[in-house]
Amino acid sequence: MTIPIGSGHGLTNLEGHTDFDIVWPWNQPGGLRRGSTAVLRVKNEAPGLRFVLPPLLRACDHVLLVDNGSDDGTGEEALRVAAEHGLSEKFTLEEYPFQVARAGAEHLAVNERSVHSLAYFYNWCFSHVRTRYSWKWDGDMVLTTEGEVSMSDLSWQVGMAEAVIRFPRHGLYIESDRKAYLDLGLRNIEEWGFPMSPDYVYTKAPEWEIRTTPDRIEMFALPQGLCVELKWLDGDEFAHWTNPESFATSIRNRRKRREWLVWNALHDGEVPEGVVGIESPDGVHVVDHVTHTWLPRAPRPFVVDDPDHAKLHLRA
């Protein structure tokens, strides 16, 4: 009989780093309190944190950022942004000093109980949550004005709920402070909100980690236009993958194939169908323009065809 990974007191790692053994949060003294915590696992995400953190800190009861060996001042920038907005009491910074396997073949070759495993890393991060609900959030995901309101409303509603929430997001490819490209030609709505219990822990999947869920669970999907995912065209968007070329051959990488297509097309000076070029007014950063003005005013719903042959139709 297989023992569920979330049962028992916690997990030890193969390398014997006892300071980084995992104690499941529901076993911590006092248990879990009502509310929600956003958990960000990041490496070298400093440039986007001034956009990511303020609305997230306002929308959630707490934000936990785990820095995995950044060399661009990510941790310091996160602390600065939280303090600048008067929200330091809602923010916690942790550090995870081990190199984590990249998604794909590198991840597949690492034992699930190693400190270098994506699954172990994620379980360690979420073991620091002290609320009954959690948001799996990325260091490049920015809430729109509507998204902040929706997430804030949900943060108190899901505090006692057994429900999984799917959160849509659109890739925003940033060329400069005033120019970006928004991909509305991809339907990307993943599971980002989870209760904190032994039923929802991370385990190993072929290309990446996956969060376990019960066979029968309430699941809710939020509408489009609530979140964008920042992709800096002058950066290395696929550094956390072993081999980005594998996107073309894996049936499980449809989303990454679309991102690879858009990324390379924009670098070649082409704008794929389903991608919208947006320029912000003078003095307004394009990320703020898209999240506070452009997306909130865009007609609903966004209607797109198949992501591999996307055509954009905006209808009132």
Coordinates of C-alpha atoms in Angstrom, one line a residue:
M1 CA 0.0 0.0 0.0
T2 CA 1.3 3.4 -1.0
I3 CA 1.4 6.0 1.9
P4 CA 0.2 9.4 0.8
I5 CA 3.1 11.9 0.8
G6 CA 1.1 14.4 2.9
S7 CA 0.6 12.0 5.8
G8 CA 2.8 11.8 8.8
H9 CA 4.7 14.7 10.5
G10 CA 6.6 15.8 7.4
L11 CA 9.5 14.9 5.1
T12 CA 13.3 14.5 5.5
N13 CA 15.6 15.0 2.6
L14 CA 18.1 12.5 1.1
E15 CA 21.1 14.8 1.7
G16 CA 20.6 15.1 5.4
H17 CA 20.1 18.9 5.6
T18 CA 18.0 18.7 8.8
D19 CA 17.6 22.5 8.7
F20 CA 15.6 22.0 5.6
D21 CA 13.5 19.1 6.6
I22 CA 9.8 19.7 6.1
V23 CA 7.2 19.9 8.8
W24 CA 3.7 20.0 7.4
P25 CA 2.1 23.2 8.4
W26 CA -1.1 21.6 9.7
N27 CA 1.1 19.8 12.3
Q28 CA 2.6 23.1 13.5
P29 CA 1.6 24.2 17.1
G30 CA -1.6 26.1 16.9
G31 CA -2.6 24.8 13.5
L32 CA -3.6 27.1 10.7
R33 CA -5.5 30.3 10.9
R34 CA -8.2 31.5 8.6
G35 CA -7.1 33.5 5.6
S36 CA -4.9 33.1 2.5
T37 CA -1.2 33.3 1.7
A38 CA 0.4 33.8 -1.7
V39 CA 3.6 31.8 -2.1
L40 CA 6.2 33.0 -4.6
R41 CA 9.2 30.8 -5.5
V42 CA 11.6 33.1 -7.3
K43 CA 15.1 33.5 -8.8
N44 CA 16.3 36.8 -10.3
E45 CA 12.8 38.4 -10.5
A46 CA 13.8 41.8 -9.1
P47 CA 12.7 44.0 -12.1
G48 CA 9.1 42.9 -11.9
L49 CA 8.5 42.9 -8.1
R50 CA 7.4 46.6 -8.0
F51 CA 4.4 45.6 -10.2
V52 CA 3.8 42.1 -8.7
L53 CA 3.9 42.7 -5.0
P54 CA 1.8 45.8 -4.2
P55 CA -1.6 44.5 -5.5
L56 CA -0.8 41.0 -4.2
L57 CA 0.0 42.2 -0.7
R58 CA -3.3 44.2 -0.7
A59 CA -5.3 41.3 -1.9
C60 CA -4.0 38.5 0.4
D61 CA -3.7 38.1 4.2
H62 CA 0.0 37.4 3.7
V63 CA 2.7 37.0 1.0
L64 CA 5.6 34.6 1.4
L65 CA 8.5 35.0 -1.1
V66 CA 11.2 32.3 -1.2
D67 CA 14.4 33.4 -2.9
N68 CA 16.2 30.5 -4.6
G69 CA 19.8 31.9 -5.0
S70 CA 19.1 35.2 -6.8
D71 CA 22.1 37.3 -7.7
D72 CA 20.1 40.4 -8.8
G73 CA 19.0 41.6 -5.4
T74 CA 15.5 40.0 -5.6
G75 CA 15.2 39.6 -1.8
E76 CA 16.3 43.2 -1.1
E77 CA 13.9 44.6 -3.7
A78 CA 11.0 42.6 -2.3
L79 CA 11.6 44.0 1.2
R80 CA 11.9 47.5 -0.3
V81 CA 8.7 47.3 -2.2
A82 CA 6.7 45.9 0.8
A83 CA 8.1 48.7 3.0
E84 CA 7.5 51.4 0.4
H85 CA 3.8 50.5 0.3
G86 CA 3.5 50.2 4.1
L87 CA 2.8 46.4 3.9
S88 CA 5.9 44.9 5.5
E89 CA 3.8 43.3 8.2
K90 CA 2.1 41.2 5.6
F91 CA 5.3 40.0 3.9
T92 CA 7.9 37.3 4.8
L93 CA 11.1 36.6 2.9
E94 CA 12.7 33.1 3.1
E95 CA 15.8 31.8 1.4
Y96 CA 16.3 28.3 -0.2
P97 CA 20.1 27.9 -0.9
F98 CA 20.1 24.7 -3.0
Q99 CA 20.2 24.6 -6.8
V100 CA 16.8 23.3 -8.0
A101 CA 16.6 21.1 -11.1
R102 CA 15.3 22.8 -14.2
A103 CA 11.9 21.6 -15.6
G104 CA 12.1 18.8 -18.1
A105 CA 14.8 16.1 -18.3
E106 CA 16.9 17.6 -15.5
H107 CA 13.9 17.5 -13.1
L108 CA 13.0 13.9 -14.2
A109 CA 16.5 12.7 -13.2
V110 CA 16.4 14.0 -9.6
N111 CA 14.9 12.0 -6.7
E112 CA 11.7 13.5 -5.4
R113 CA 13.1 13.6 -1.8
S114 CA 16.2 15.5 -2.8
V115 CA 16.6 19.2 -1.8
H116 CA 17.3 19.7 -5.5
S117 CA 13.9 18.4 -6.6
L118 CA 11.2 20.7 -7.7
A119 CA 8.6 18.8 -5.7
Y120 CA 10.7 18.9 -2.5
F121 CA 11.4 22.6 -3.0
Y122 CA 7.7 23.4 -3.5
N123 CA 6.7 21.4 -0.4
W124 CA 9.3 23.2 1.6
C125 CA 8.0 26.6 0.5
F126 CA 4.4 25.8 1.3
S127 CA 5.4 24.3 4.6
H128 CA 5.9 27.9 5.8
V129 CA 2.2 28.9 5.2
R130 CA 0.2 29.5 8.3
T131 CA -3.2 30.2 6.8
R132 CA -5.8 27.6 5.7
Y133 CA -5.6 28.6 2.1
S134 CA -2.7 29.3 -0.3
W135 CA -2.1 30.8 -3.7
K136 CA 0.7 29.3 -5.8
W137 CA 1.9 32.6 -7.4
D138 CA 4.8 33.3 -9.7
G139 CA 7.3 36.2 -9.4
D140 CA 6.2 37.6 -12.7
M141 CA 2.4 37.5 -12.3
V142 CA 0.7 40.9 -12.0
L143 CA -2.9 41.4 -10.9
T144 CA -5.0 43.9 -12.9
T145 CA -7.2 46.3 -11.1
E146 CA -10.1 43.8 -11.5
G147 CA -7.9 40.9 -10.5
E148 CA -6.9 42.6 -7.2
V149 CA -10.5 43.2 -6.3
S150 CA -11.5 39.6 -7.2
M151 CA -8.6 38.0 -5.3
S152 CA -9.2 40.3 -2.3
D153 CA -12.9 39.2 -2.2
L154 CA -11.8 35.5 -2.5
S155 CA -9.2 35.7 0.2
W156 CA -11.7 35.8 2.9
Q157 CA -14.3 33.6 1.2
V158 CA -11.9 30.7 0.7
G159 CA -10.4 30.9 4.2
M160 CA -12.5 27.9 5.3
A161 CA -13.4 26.4 2.0
E162 CA -12.3 23.1 0.3
A163 CA -12.1 24.5 -3.2
V164 CA -9.5 24.8 -5.9
I165 CA -9.5 28.0 -7.9
R166 CA -8.3 28.3 -11.5
F167 CA -6.8 31.7 -12.3
P168 CA -6.4 32.9 -15.9
R169 CA -3.4 34.9 -17.1
H170 CA -2.1 36.3 -20.3
G171 CA 1.6 36.7 -21.3
L172 CA 2.8 40.3 -21.5
Y173 CA 6.0 40.5 -23.6
I174 CA 7.8 43.7 -22.6
E175 CA 10.0 45.4 -25.2
S176 CA 10.5 48.7 -23.3
D177 CA 9.0 50.9 -20.6
R178 CA 6.3 52.0 -23.0
K179 CA 5.9 49.1 -25.5
A180 CA 4.7 45.6 -24.9
Y181 CA 2.8 42.8 -26.6
L182 CA -0.2 41.1 -24.9
D183 CA -0.9 37.5 -25.9
L184 CA -4.7 37.1 -26.0
G185 CA -4.4 34.1 -28.3
L186 CA -3.7 31.6 -25.5
R187 CA -6.3 30.2 -23.1
N188 CA -4.1 29.7 -20.0
I189 CA -6.2 29.1 -16.9
E190 CA -4.3 27.0 -14.3
E191 CA -5.0 25.9 -10.8
W192 CA -3.5 28.5 -8.5
G193 CA -5.6 28.4 -5.3
F194 CA -5.5 25.5 -2.9
P195 CA -6.6 24.6 0.6
M196 CA -3.8 23.7 3.0
S197 CA -4.2 20.1 4.0
P198 CA -2.6 16.6 3.5
D199 CA -4.7 16.2 0.4
Y200 CA -2.9 19.1 -1.4
V201 CA 0.9 18.5 -1.5
Y202 CA 3.5 18.4 -4.3
T203 CA 4.7 15.3 -6.0
K204 CA 6.8 14.6 -9.0
A205 CA 5.5 14.6 -12.6
P206 CA 7.4 14.0 -15.9
E207 CA 8.4 17.6 -16.6
W208 CA 7.6 19.5 -13.4
E209 CA 6.0 19.3 -10.0
I210 CA 2.3 18.7 -9.6
R211 CA -0.1 19.4 -6.7
T212 CA -2.2 16.5 -5.6
T213 CA -5.9 16.9 -5.2
P214 CA -8.8 14.6 -4.0
D215 CA -10.8 12.8 -6.7
R216 CA -13.8 14.9 -5.9
I217 CA -13.3 18.6 -5.2
E218 CA -15.1 21.9 -5.9
M219 CA -13.3 23.8 -8.6
F220 CA -14.0 27.4 -9.7
A221 CA -12.6 29.3 -12.7
L222 CA -12.2 33.1 -12.6
P223 CA -12.9 35.2 -15.7
Q224 CA -10.2 36.4 -18.1
G225 CA -8.4 39.7 -17.8
L226 CA -7.4 39.4 -14.1
C227 CA -3.7 38.8 -14.4
V228 CA -0.7 39.2 -16.8
E229 CA 2.6 37.3 -16.8
L230 CA 5.6 39.5 -17.4
K231 CA 8.0 38.3 -20.0
W232 CA 11.0 40.6 -20.6
L233 CA 12.2 40.4 -24.2
D234 CA 15.7 41.3 -23.2
G235 CA 15.9 38.5 -20.6
D236 CA 16.2 34.7 -20.6
E237 CA 12.5 33.6 -20.3
F238 CA 13.3 29.9 -20.6
A239 CA 16.3 29.6 -18.3
H240 CA 14.3 27.3 -15.9
W241 CA 13.9 24.7 -18.6
T242 CA 16.4 22.0 -19.4
N243 CA 15.8 22.2 -23.2
P244 CA 13.2 24.6 -24.6
E245 CA 13.4 22.9 -28.0
S246 CA 11.5 19.9 -26.4
F247 CA 8.4 22.1 -26.3
A248 CA 7.8 21.0 -29.9
T249 CA 7.6 17.3 -29.1
S250 CA 5.8 17.0 -25.8
I251 CA 2.0 16.8 -25.7
R252 CA 2.1 18.2 -22.2
N253 CA 3.8 21.5 -23.2
R254 CA 1.2 23.1 -25.3
R255 CA 1.4 26.4 -23.3
K256 CA 5.1 26.5 -23.5
R257 CA 5.0 25.8 -27.3
R258 CA 2.8 28.9 -27.6
E259 CA 5.2 31.0 -25.5
W260 CA 8.2 29.8 -27.5
L261 CA 6.5 30.7 -30.7
V262 CA 5.5 34.2 -29.6
W263 CA 8.9 34.9 -28.0
N264 CA 10.8 33.9 -31.1
A265 CA 8.4 35.7 -33.5
L266 CA 8.7 38.9 -31.6
H267 CA 12.5 38.7 -31.6
D268 CA 12.3 38.2 -35.4
G269 CA 10.2 41.4 -35.7
E270 CA 6.9 39.5 -36.3
V271 CA 3.7 39.8 -34.3
P272 CA 1.8 36.5 -34.3
E273 CA -2.0 36.4 -34.6
G274 CA -3.7 36.8 -31.3
V275 CA -0.9 39.1 -30.0
V276 CA -1.7 42.8 -29.5
G277 CA 0.9 45.5 -29.5
I278 CA 0.3 48.1 -26.8
E279 CA 2.0 51.4 -26.2
S280 CA 1.5 53.4 -23.0
P281 CA 1.1 57.2 -22.6
D282 CA 4.1 59.4 -21.7
G283 CA 5.2 58.9 -18.1
V284 CA 3.2 55.7 -17.6
H285 CA 5.0 52.3 -17.6
V286 CA 3.4 49.9 -20.0
V287 CA 2.8 47.3 -17.2
D288 CA 0.8 49.8 -15.3
H289 CA -1.1 50.9 -18.4
V290 CA -2.1 47.4 -19.3
T291 CA -3.1 46.3 -15.8
H292 CA -4.9 49.5 -14.7
T293 CA -6.3 50.8 -18.0
W294 CA -6.1 48.7 -21.1
L295 CA -7.3 45.3 -19.8
P296 CA -10.0 46.7 -17.5
R297 CA -11.5 48.7 -20.5
A298 CA -11.2 45.8 -23.1
P299 CA -14.5 44.4 -24.2
R300 CA -15.5 41.0 -22.7
P301 CA -15.2 38.2 -23.4
F302 CA -11.9 37.6 -25.2
V303 CA -12.8 35.1 -28.0
V304 CA -9.9 33.2 -29.4
D305 CA -9.4 30.2 -31.6
D306 CA -7.1 27.3 -31.0
P307 CA -3.8 28.6 -29.4
D308 CA -1.6 27.1 -32.1
H309 CA -3.6 29.0 -34.8
A310 CA -4.9 31.9 -32.8
K311 CA -7.0 34.7 -34.1
L312 CA -8.2 37.4 -31.8
H313 CA -11.8 38.7 -31.7
L314 CA -12.8 41.2 -29.2
R315 CA -16.6 41.6 -29.0
A316 CA -18.6 43.9 -26.8

